Coordinates of N, CA and C in Angstrom, one line a residue:
Chain A
D20 N -0.3 1.0 24.8 CA -0.1 1.0 23.3 C 0.2 2.4 22.8
G21 N 1.3 2.5 22.0 CA 1.6 3.8 21.5 C 0.8 4.1 20.2
G22 N 0.5 5.3 20.1 CA -0.3 5.7 18.9 C -0.8 7.1 18.9
I23 N -1.6 7.4 17.9 CA -2.2 8.7 17.8 C -3.7 8.6 18.0
T24 N -4.3 9.4 18.8 CA -5.7 9.3 19.1 C -6.4 10.6 18.7
Q25 N -7.3 10.5 17.8 CA -8.1 11.6 17.4 C -9.5 11.5 18.0
S26 N -10.1 12.6 18.5 CA -11.5 12.6 19.0 C -12.1 13.9 18.7
P27 N -13.4 13.9 18.5 CA -14.3 12.7 18.4 C -14.1 12.1 17.0
K28 N -14.8 11.0 16.8 CA -14.7 10.3 15.4 C -15.7 11.1 14.5
Y29 N -16.8 11.6 15.0 CA -17.7 12.3 14.2 C -18.1 13.6 15.0
L30 N -18.2 14.7 14.2 CA -18.5 16.0 14.8 C -19.4 16.8 13.9
F31 N -20.3 17.5 14.5 CA -21.2 18.3 13.7 C -21.1 19.8 14.2
R32 N -21.1 20.6 13.2 CA -20.9 22.1 13.5 C -22.1 22.8 13.0
K33 N -22.5 23.8 13.8 CA -23.6 24.7 13.4 C -23.0 25.9 12.8
E34 N -23.8 26.6 12.0 CA -23.4 27.8 11.4 C -22.8 28.8 12.4
G35 N -21.7 29.4 12.1 CA -21.1 30.4 13.0 C -20.4 29.9 14.3
Q36 N -20.3 28.6 14.4 CA -19.7 27.9 15.6 C -18.3 27.5 15.3
N37 N -17.5 27.7 16.3 CA -16.1 27.1 16.3 C -16.1 25.7 16.9
V38 N -15.4 24.8 16.3 CA -15.3 23.5 16.9 C -13.8 23.1 17.0
T39 N -13.5 22.3 18.0 CA -12.1 21.9 18.2 C -12.0 20.4 18.1
L40 N -11.0 19.9 17.2 CA -10.7 18.5 17.1 C -9.4 18.2 17.9
S41 N -9.5 17.1 18.6 CA -8.4 16.7 19.5 C -7.5 15.8 18.8
C42 N -6.2 15.9 19.0 CA -5.2 15.0 18.6 C -4.1 14.8 19.7
E43 N -4.0 13.6 20.1 CA -3.0 13.3 21.2 C -2.1 12.1 20.7
Q44 N -0.8 12.2 21.0 CA 0.1 11.1 20.7 C 1.0 10.8 21.8
N45 N 1.3 9.5 22.0 CA 2.2 9.1 23.1 C 3.4 8.4 22.5
L46 N 3.8 8.8 21.3 CA 4.9 8.3 20.6 C 6.2 9.1 20.8
N47 N 6.1 10.1 21.6 CA 7.2 11.0 21.9 C 7.8 11.6 20.6
H48 N 6.9 11.9 19.6 CA 7.3 12.5 18.4 C 7.3 14.0 18.5
D49 N 8.3 14.7 17.9 CA 8.4 16.1 18.0 C 7.4 16.8 17.0
A50 N 7.3 16.3 15.8 CA 6.5 17.0 14.8 C 5.1 16.4 14.7
M51 N 4.1 17.3 14.5 CA 2.8 16.9 14.4 C 2.1 17.7 13.2
Y52 N 1.1 17.1 12.6 CA 0.5 17.7 11.4 C -1.0 17.5 11.5
W53 N -1.7 18.4 10.7 CA -3.1 18.3 10.5 C -3.3 18.4 9.0
Y54 N -4.1 17.4 8.5 CA -4.5 17.4 7.1 C -6.0 17.3 6.9
R55 N -6.4 17.7 5.7 CA -7.8 17.6 5.4 C -7.9 16.8 4.1
Q56 N -8.9 15.9 4.1 CA -9.2 15.1 2.9 C -10.6 15.3 2.5
D57 N -10.7 15.6 1.2 CA -12.0 15.7 0.6 C -12.2 14.6 -0.4
P58 N -13.4 14.2 -0.8 CA -13.6 13.1 -1.7 C -12.8 13.2 -3.0
G59 N -12.1 12.2 -3.4 CA -11.3 12.2 -4.6 C -10.1 13.0 -4.6
Q60 N -9.8 13.5 -3.4 CA -8.6 14.4 -3.3 C -7.5 13.7 -2.4
G61 N -6.3 14.2 -2.6 CA -5.3 13.7 -1.7 C -5.4 14.5 -0.3
L62 N -4.4 14.3 0.5 CA -4.3 15.0 1.8 C -3.7 16.3 1.6
R63 N -4.4 17.3 2.1 CA -3.9 18.7 2.0 C -3.5 19.2 3.4
L64 N -2.3 19.8 3.5 CA -1.8 20.2 4.8 C -2.4 21.5 5.3
I65 N -2.9 21.4 6.5 CA -3.5 22.6 7.1 C -2.5 23.4 8.0
Y66 N -2.0 22.7 9.0 CA -1.0 23.3 9.9 C 0.0 22.2 10.3
Y67 N 1.2 22.6 10.7 CA 2.1 21.7 11.2 C 3.0 22.3 12.3
S68 N 3.5 21.4 13.2 CA 4.3 21.9 14.3 C 5.5 21.0 14.4
Q69 N 6.7 21.6 14.4 CA 8.0 20.9 14.5 C 8.4 20.7 15.9
I70 N 7.9 21.6 16.8 CA 8.3 21.5 18.2 C 7.3 22.2 19.0
V71 N 7.3 22.0 20.3 CA 6.4 22.6 21.2 C 6.4 24.1 21.2
N72 N 5.3 24.8 21.2 CA 5.2 26.2 21.2 C 5.5 26.9 19.9
D73 N 5.6 26.1 18.8 CA 5.8 26.6 17.5 C 5.0 25.9 16.5
F74 N 4.4 26.6 15.5 CA 3.7 25.9 14.5 C 3.7 26.8 13.2
Q75 N 3.4 26.2 12.1 CA 3.4 27.0 10.8 C 2.2 26.6 10.0
K76 N 1.8 27.6 9.2 CA 0.7 27.3 8.2 C 1.1 26.4 7.1
G77 N 0.1 25.5 6.8 CA 0.3 24.7 5.6 C -0.3 25.3 4.4
D78 N -0.8 24.5 3.5 CA -1.3 25.0 2.2 C -2.7 25.6 2.3
I79 N -3.5 25.2 3.3 CA -4.9 25.6 3.4 C -5.2 26.0 4.8
A80 N -4.5 26.9 5.4 CA -4.6 27.3 6.8 C -5.8 28.2 7.1
E81 N -6.3 28.9 6.1 CA -7.4 29.9 6.3 C -8.6 29.3 6.9
G82 N -9.1 29.9 8.0 CA -10.3 29.4 8.7 C -10.0 28.4 9.8
Y83 N -8.7 28.1 10.0 CA -8.3 27.1 11.0 C -7.3 27.8 12.0
S84 N -7.2 27.2 13.2 CA -6.2 27.6 14.1 C -5.7 26.4 14.9
V85 N -4.5 26.5 15.4 CA -3.9 25.4 16.2 C -3.2 26.0 17.4
S86 N -2.8 25.1 18.3 CA -1.9 25.4 19.4 C -1.1 24.2 19.7
R87 N 0.1 24.4 20.3 CA 1.0 23.3 20.6 C 1.7 23.6 22.0
E88 N 0.9 23.5 23.0 CA 1.3 23.8 24.3 C 2.1 22.6 25.0
K89 N 1.7 21.4 24.5 CA 2.4 20.2 25.0 C 2.9 19.4 23.9
K90 N 3.9 18.6 24.1 CA 4.4 17.8 23.0 C 3.4 16.7 22.5
E91 N 2.6 16.3 23.5 CA 1.6 15.2 23.1 C 0.4 15.7 22.4
S92 N 0.1 16.9 22.4 CA -1.2 17.4 22.0 C -1.1 18.5 20.9
F93 N -2.0 18.4 19.9 CA -2.0 19.4 18.8 C -3.4 19.6 18.4
P94 N -4.2 20.3 19.1 CA -5.6 20.5 18.8 C -5.8 21.4 17.6
L95 N -6.8 21.2 16.8 CA -7.2 22.0 15.6 C -8.6 22.6 15.9
T96 N -8.7 23.9 15.7 CA -9.9 24.6 15.8 C -10.4 25.0 14.4
V97 N -11.6 24.6 14.1 CA -12.2 25.0 12.8 C -13.1 26.2 13.1
T98 N -12.7 27.3 12.7 CA -13.5 28.5 13.0 C -14.6 28.8 12.1
S99 N -15.5 29.7 12.5 CA -16.6 30.1 11.6 C -16.2 30.7 10.3
A100 N -14.9 31.1 10.2 CA -14.4 31.7 9.0 C -14.1 30.7 7.9
Q101 N -14.1 29.4 8.3 CA -14.0 28.3 7.4 C -15.3 28.0 6.8
K102 N -15.6 28.4 5.5 CA -16.9 28.3 4.9 C -17.3 27.0 4.4
N103 N -16.3 26.1 4.2 CA -16.6 24.8 3.7 C -15.9 23.7 4.6
P104 N -16.3 23.6 5.8 CA -15.6 22.7 6.7 C -15.8 21.2 6.6
T105 N -16.8 20.8 5.9 CA -17.2 19.4 5.8 C -16.1 18.7 5.1
A106 N -15.5 17.8 5.9 CA -14.3 17.0 5.3 C -13.9 16.0 6.4
F107 N -12.9 15.2 6.0 CA -12.3 14.2 6.9 C -11.0 14.8 7.3
Y108 N -10.8 14.9 8.6 CA -9.6 15.5 9.2 C -8.7 14.5 9.8
L109 N -7.4 14.6 9.4 CA -6.4 13.6 9.8 C -5.3 14.3 10.5
C110 N -4.9 13.7 11.7 CA -3.7 14.2 12.4 C -2.6 13.2 12.3
A111 N -1.4 13.6 12.2 CA -0.2 12.8 12.0 C 0.9 13.3 12.9
S112 N 1.8 12.3 13.2 CA 3.1 12.7 13.8 C 4.2 12.1 13.1
R113 N 5.4 12.6 13.2 CA 6.6 12.2 12.5 C 7.7 11.6 13.4
V114 N 8.3 10.5 12.9 CA 9.2 9.9 13.8 C 10.6 10.5 13.7
G115 N 10.9 11.2 12.7 CA 12.2 11.8 12.6 C 12.4 12.5 11.2
T116 N 13.6 13.1 11.0 CA 13.8 13.8 9.7 C 14.5 13.0 8.7
V117 N 15.3 12.0 9.1 CA 15.9 11.2 8.1 C 15.0 10.1 7.6
Q118 N 14.4 9.4 8.6 CA 13.4 8.4 8.2 C 12.0 9.2 8.3
N119 N 11.7 9.8 7.2 CA 10.6 10.8 7.2 C 9.3 10.2 7.0
I120 N 8.9 9.4 8.1 CA 7.6 8.7 8.0 C 6.6 9.3 9.0
Q121 N 5.4 9.6 8.5 CA 4.4 10.2 9.3 C 3.4 9.0 9.6
Y122 N 2.9 9.0 10.9 CA 1.9 8.1 11.3 C 0.6 8.8 11.6
F123 N -0.5 8.2 11.2 CA -1.8 8.9 11.3 C -2.7 8.4 12.3
G124 N -3.6 9.3 12.8 CA -4.7 8.8 13.6 C -5.8 8.3 12.7
A125 N -6.9 8.0 13.4 CA -8.0 7.4 12.7 C -8.9 8.4 12.0
G126 N -8.8 9.7 12.3 CA -9.5 10.7 11.7 C -10.8 11.2 12.4
T127 N -11.2 12.4 12.0 CA -12.5 12.9 12.5 C -13.3 13.4 11.3
R128 N -14.5 12.9 11.2 CA -15.4 13.4 10.1 C -16.2 14.6 10.7
L129 N -16.0 15.7 10.0 CA -16.7 16.9 10.4 C -17.8 17.2 9.4
S130 N -19.0 17.5 9.9 CA -20.1 17.8 9.0 C -20.8 19.1 9.5
V131 N -21.5 19.8 8.6 CA -22.2 21.0 9.0 C -23.6 20.7 9.1
L132 N -24.3 21.2 10.2 CA -25.7 21.0 10.4 C -26.5 22.0 9.6
Chain B
D19 N -0.4 23.7 -8.8 CA 0.1 22.7 -9.7 C 0.6 21.5 -8.9
Q20 N 0.1 20.3 -9.3 CA 0.4 19.1 -8.6 C 1.8 18.7 -8.7
Q21 N 2.5 18.5 -7.6 CA 3.9 18.0 -7.6 C 4.0 16.5 -7.6
V22 N 2.9 15.9 -7.1 CA 2.8 14.4 -7.0 C 1.5 14.0 -7.7
K23 N 1.7 13.2 -8.7 CA 0.5 12.8 -9.5 C 0.3 11.3 -9.6
Q24 N -0.9 10.9 -9.3 CA -1.3 9.5 -9.5 C -2.4 9.5 -10.5
N25 N -2.0 9.2 -11.8 CA -2.9 9.5 -12.9 C -4.1 8.5 -13.0
S26 N -4.0 7.3 -12.3 CA -5.1 6.4 -12.4 C -5.9 6.4 -11.1
P27 N -7.1 6.9 -11.2 CA -8.0 7.0 -10.0 C -8.3 5.6 -9.5
S28 N -8.4 4.6 -10.4 CA -8.8 3.3 -9.9 C -8.1 2.2 -10.7
L29 N -8.0 1.0 -10.1 CA -7.4 -0.1 -10.7 C -8.1 -1.4 -10.2
S30 N -8.4 -2.3 -11.1 CA -9.0 -3.5 -10.7 C -8.2 -4.7 -11.2
V31 N -7.9 -5.6 -10.3 CA -7.1 -6.8 -10.6 C -7.7 -8.0 -10.0
Q32 N -7.3 -9.1 -10.5 CA -7.8 -10.4 -10.1 C -6.9 -10.9 -8.9
E33 N -7.5 -11.5 -7.9 CA -6.8 -12.1 -6.8 C -5.6 -13.0 -7.3
G34 N -4.5 -12.9 -6.7 CA -3.3 -13.7 -7.1 C -2.5 -13.1 -8.2
R35 N -3.0 -12.1 -8.9 CA -2.2 -11.4 -9.9 C -1.4 -10.3 -9.3
I36 N -0.6 -9.6 -10.2 CA 0.2 -8.5 -9.7 C -0.6 -7.2 -9.9
S37 N -0.5 -6.3 -8.8 CA -1.1 -5.0 -8.9 C 0.1 -4.0 -9.1
I38 N 0.0 -3.1 -10.0 CA 1.0 -2.1 -10.2 C 0.4 -0.7 -10.1
L39 N 0.8 0.1 -9.1 CA 0.3 1.4 -8.9 C 1.4 2.4 -9.2
N40 N 1.1 3.4 -10.0 CA 2.1 4.3 -10.5 C 2.0 5.7 -9.9
C41 N 3.1 6.4 -9.9 CA 3.2 7.8 -9.3 C 4.2 8.5 -10.0
D42 N 3.9 9.8 -10.4 CA 4.9 10.6 -11.0 C 5.1 11.9 -10.2
Y43 N 6.3 12.5 -10.2 CA 6.5 13.7 -9.5 C 7.3 14.7 -10.3
T44 N 7.2 15.9 -9.9 CA 7.8 17.0 -10.8 C 9.0 17.6 -10.1
N45 N 9.1 17.6 -8.8 CA 10.1 18.3 -8.0 C 11.4 17.5 -7.9
S46 N 12.4 17.9 -8.5 CA 13.7 17.2 -8.5 C 14.4 17.2 -7.1
M47 N 13.8 18.0 -6.2 CA 14.4 18.1 -4.8 C 13.9 16.9 -3.9
F48 N 12.8 16.3 -4.4 CA 12.3 15.2 -3.6 C 13.3 14.1 -3.5
D49 N 13.5 13.6 -2.2 CA 14.5 12.6 -2.0 C 14.0 11.4 -1.2
Y50 N 12.8 11.4 -0.8 CA 12.2 10.3 0.0 C 10.8 10.2 -0.4
F51 N 10.4 8.9 -0.7 CA 9.1 8.6 -1.2 C 8.4 7.5 -0.4
L52 N 7.1 7.7 -0.2 CA 6.4 6.7 0.6 C 5.1 6.3 0.0
W53 N 4.6 5.1 0.3 CA 3.3 4.7 0.0 C 2.5 4.4 1.2
Y54 N 1.2 4.9 1.2 CA 0.3 4.7 2.3 C -0.9 4.0 1.7
K55 N -1.5 3.2 2.6 CA -2.8 2.5 2.3 C -3.9 3.0 3.1
K56 N -5.1 3.2 2.6 CA -6.1 3.8 3.4 C -7.4 3.1 3.1
Y57 N -8.1 2.7 4.2 CA -9.4 2.2 4.1 C -10.4 3.3 4.4
P58 N -11.7 3.2 3.9 CA -12.7 4.3 4.2 C -12.8 4.6 5.6
A59 N -12.9 5.8 6.0 CA -13.2 6.3 7.3 C -12.1 5.9 8.3
E60 N -10.9 5.6 7.8 CA -9.7 5.4 8.7 C -8.6 6.2 8.2
G61 N -7.5 6.3 9.1 CA -6.4 7.1 8.7 C -5.5 6.2 7.8
P62 N -4.6 6.9 7.0 CA -3.7 6.1 6.2 C -2.7 5.3 7.0
T63 N -2.3 4.2 6.5 CA -1.3 3.3 7.2 C -0.1 3.3 6.3
F64 N 1.1 3.6 6.9 CA 2.3 3.5 6.2 C 2.6 2.1 5.7
L65 N 3.0 2.0 4.4 CA 3.2 0.7 3.8 C 4.7 0.5 3.5
I66 N 5.3 1.3 2.8 CA 6.7 1.1 2.4 C 7.3 2.5 1.9
S67 N 8.6 2.6 2.0 CA 9.2 3.9 1.6 C 10.5 3.5 0.8
I68 N 11.0 4.6 0.1 CA 12.3 4.4 -0.6 C 13.0 5.8 -0.6
S69 N 14.3 5.7 -0.4 CA 15.2 6.9 -0.5 C 15.7 7.0 -1.9
S70 N 16.0 8.2 -2.3 CA 16.4 8.5 -3.7 C 17.8 7.8 -4.0
I71 N 18.5 7.3 -3.0 CA 19.8 6.7 -3.3 C 19.6 5.2 -3.7
K72 N 18.3 4.8 -3.6 CA 18.0 3.4 -4.0 C 17.1 3.4 -5.2
D73 N 17.0 2.3 -5.9 CA 16.0 2.2 -7.0 C 15.0 1.1 -6.7
K74 N 15.1 0.4 -5.6 CA 14.2 -0.7 -5.3 C 14.2 -0.9 -3.8
N75 N 13.0 -1.1 -3.2 CA 12.9 -1.5 -1.8 C 11.8 -2.6 -1.7
E76 N 12.0 -3.6 -1.0 CA 11.1 -4.7 -1.0 C 10.7 -5.1 0.4
D77 N 9.4 -5.4 0.7 CA 9.0 -5.8 2.0 C 7.8 -6.7 1.8
G78 N 8.2 -8.0 1.8 CA 7.1 -9.0 1.7 C 6.6 -9.0 0.3
R79 N 5.2 -8.8 0.2 CA 4.6 -8.8 -1.1 C 4.7 -7.5 -1.8
F80 N 5.2 -6.5 -1.1 CA 5.2 -5.1 -1.6 C 6.7 -4.7 -2.0
T81 N 6.8 -4.2 -3.3 CA 8.0 -3.7 -3.8 C 7.8 -2.3 -4.4
V82 N 8.7 -1.4 -4.0 CA 8.6 0.0 -4.6 C 9.8 0.1 -5.5
F83 N 9.6 0.6 -6.7 CA 10.6 0.9 -7.7 C 10.7 2.4 -7.9
L84 N 11.9 2.9 -8.0 CA 12.1 4.4 -8.2 C 13.0 4.6 -9.5
N85 N 12.5 5.4 -10.4 CA 13.2 5.8 -11.6 C 13.4 7.3 -11.5
K86 N 14.5 7.7 -11.0 CA 14.8 9.1 -10.8 C 14.8 9.9 -12.1
S87 N 15.4 9.3 -13.1 CA 15.5 10.1 -14.4 C 14.1 10.4 -15.0
A88 N 13.2 9.4 -14.8 CA 11.8 9.6 -15.3 C 10.9 10.3 -14.2
K89 N 11.5 10.5 -13.0 CA 10.7 11.0 -11.9 C 9.4 10.2 -11.8
H90 N 9.6 8.9 -11.6 CA 8.5 8.0 -11.6 C 8.8 6.9 -10.5
L91 N 7.7 6.6 -9.8 CA 7.8 5.4 -8.9 C 6.6 4.6 -9.0
S92 N 6.8 3.3 -8.7 CA 5.7 2.4 -8.8 C 5.7 1.4 -7.5
L93 N 4.5 1.0 -7.2 CA 4.3 0.0 -6.1 C 3.8 -1.3 -6.7
H94 N 4.5 -2.4 -6.5 CA 4.0 -3.7 -7.0 C 3.6 -4.5 -5.8
I95 N 2.4 -5.1 -6.0 CA 1.9 -6.0 -5.0 C 1.7 -7.4 -5.6
V96 N 2.5 -8.3 -5.1 CA 2.4 -9.7 -5.6 C 2.5 -10.7 -4.5
P97 N 1.5 -11.7 -4.4 CA 0.3 -11.7 -5.2 C -0.8 -10.8 -4.5
S98 N -1.7 -10.2 -5.3 CA -2.7 -9.4 -4.8 C -3.7 -10.2 -4.0
Q99 N -4.2 -9.6 -2.9 CA -5.2 -10.3 -2.1 C -6.5 -9.4 -2.0
P100 N -7.6 -10.0 -1.7 CA -8.8 -9.1 -1.6 C -8.7 -8.1 -0.4
G101 N -7.9 -8.4 0.6 CA -7.7 -7.5 1.7 C -6.8 -6.3 1.3
D102 N -6.2 -6.4 0.1 CA -5.4 -5.2 -0.4 C -6.3 -4.1 -1.0
S103 N -7.6 -4.4 -1.1 CA -8.5 -3.4 -1.7 C -8.6 -2.2 -0.8
A104 N -8.2 -1.1 -1.3 CA -8.1 0.2 -0.5 C -7.6 1.3 -1.5
V105 N -7.5 2.5 -0.9 CA -6.9 3.6 -1.7 C -5.5 3.7 -1.3
Y106 N -4.6 3.8 -2.3 CA -3.2 3.9 -2.1 C -2.7 5.3 -2.5
F107 N -2.0 5.9 -1.5 CA -1.5 7.3 -1.7 C 0.0 7.2 -1.8
C108 N 0.5 7.9 -2.8 CA 1.9 8.1 -3.0 C 2.3 9.5 -2.3
A109 N 3.4 9.6 -1.7 CA 3.8 10.8 -1.0 C 5.3 11.0 -1.2
A110 N 5.7 12.3 -1.3 CA 7.1 12.6 -1.5 C 7.5 13.7 -0.6
S111 N 8.8 13.7 -0.3 CA 9.3 14.8 0.5 C 10.8 15.2 0.1
A112 N 11.1 16.5 0.4 CA 12.5 16.9 0.2 C 13.0 17.1 1.6
R113 N 13.7 16.2 2.2 CA 14.0 16.2 3.6 C 15.0 17.3 4.0
Y114 N 15.8 17.7 3.0 CA 16.8 18.7 3.4 C 16.6 20.0 2.7
G115 N 15.4 20.2 2.1 CA 15.1 21.5 1.5 C 14.4 22.4 2.4
G116 N 13.9 23.5 1.9 CA 13.2 24.5 2.7 C 11.8 24.1 3.2
S117 N 11.3 23.0 2.7 CA 9.9 22.6 3.0 C 9.9 21.9 4.3
Q118 N 11.0 21.8 5.0 CA 11.1 21.1 6.3 C 10.6 19.7 6.3
G119 N 10.8 19.0 5.1 CA 10.5 17.6 5.0 C 9.0 17.3 5.0
N120 N 8.1 18.3 4.7 CA 6.7 18.0 4.7 C 6.4 17.1 3.5
L121 N 5.4 16.2 3.7 CA 5.0 15.3 2.7 C 4.0 15.9 1.8
I122 N 4.2 15.6 0.5 CA 3.3 16.1 -0.6 C 2.6 14.8 -1.1
F123 N 1.3 14.8 -1.0 CA 0.5 13.6 -1.4 C -0.1 13.7 -2.8
G124 N -0.2 12.5 -3.5 CA -1.0 12.4 -4.7 C -2.4 12.2 -4.3
K125 N -3.3 12.2 -5.3 CA -4.7 12.1 -5.0 C -5.2 10.7 -4.7
G126 N -4.4 9.7 -4.9 CA -4.7 8.3 -4.6 C -5.2 7.5 -5.7
T127 N -5.0 6.2 -5.6 CA -5.5 5.2 -6.6 C -6.3 4.2 -5.8
K128 N -7.5 4.0 -6.2 CA -8.4 3.0 -5.5 C -8.2 1.6 -6.2
L129 N -7.6 0.7 -5.4 CA -7.4 -0.6 -5.9 C -8.5 -1.6 -5.4
S130 N -9.0 -2.3 -6.4 CA -10.0 -3.4 -6.1 C -9.4 -4.7 -6.5
V131 N -9.3 -5.6 -5.6 CA -8.8 -7.0 -5.9 C -10.0 -7.9 -5.8
K132 N -10.3 -8.5 -7.0 CA -11.5 -9.4 -7.1 C -11.2 -10.8 -6.9
P133 N -12.0 -11.5 -6.0 CA -11.7 -12.9 -5.7 C -11.9 -13.8 -7.0

């Protein structure tokens, strides 16, 4: 089955700890994205990557880091510098630039202990 | 400043009736618009899209209308079913502009369809 897999589904972070959220896709998509959703808010873009070994900051990149070493994988690290990390995190990939549709994973709920 | 606005946080309709969800945008460079449906604790699911060269796109019970002069689009669901109860996000992109086609999302409208 083709799709986007995010893990874990739930994650807890202690104060001062870095945590990494996994996102894997087997759709052969070039572009991948990370969003954050807070209650009553839309999706806000954290980081995106149009191609392997390249990525750009989105609107709320502070306190986060990413890597794109493989086409299939785009992990997101929530660092201790992110003071309000509790949110629902969504990973997406895009099928192309003309038909600009992004497909999403099931999300990871991050909470602070 | 919000470039994509969904001014109704919630909407309640009776099963079998029409649901109309609205979305306004401010950036005239937007040329592709999408609607996503989202259940709690799940990722958004792509529903339907429309290019700025069209004013209507239909897919089964779902129709999206685009009024470029008013910078307004709407999603019509006919007939509404209880399973349509979810949060609906409007998104827009400027595919050929400097934003690299990134999607800008509205804050969503929570639709409740009552049996």
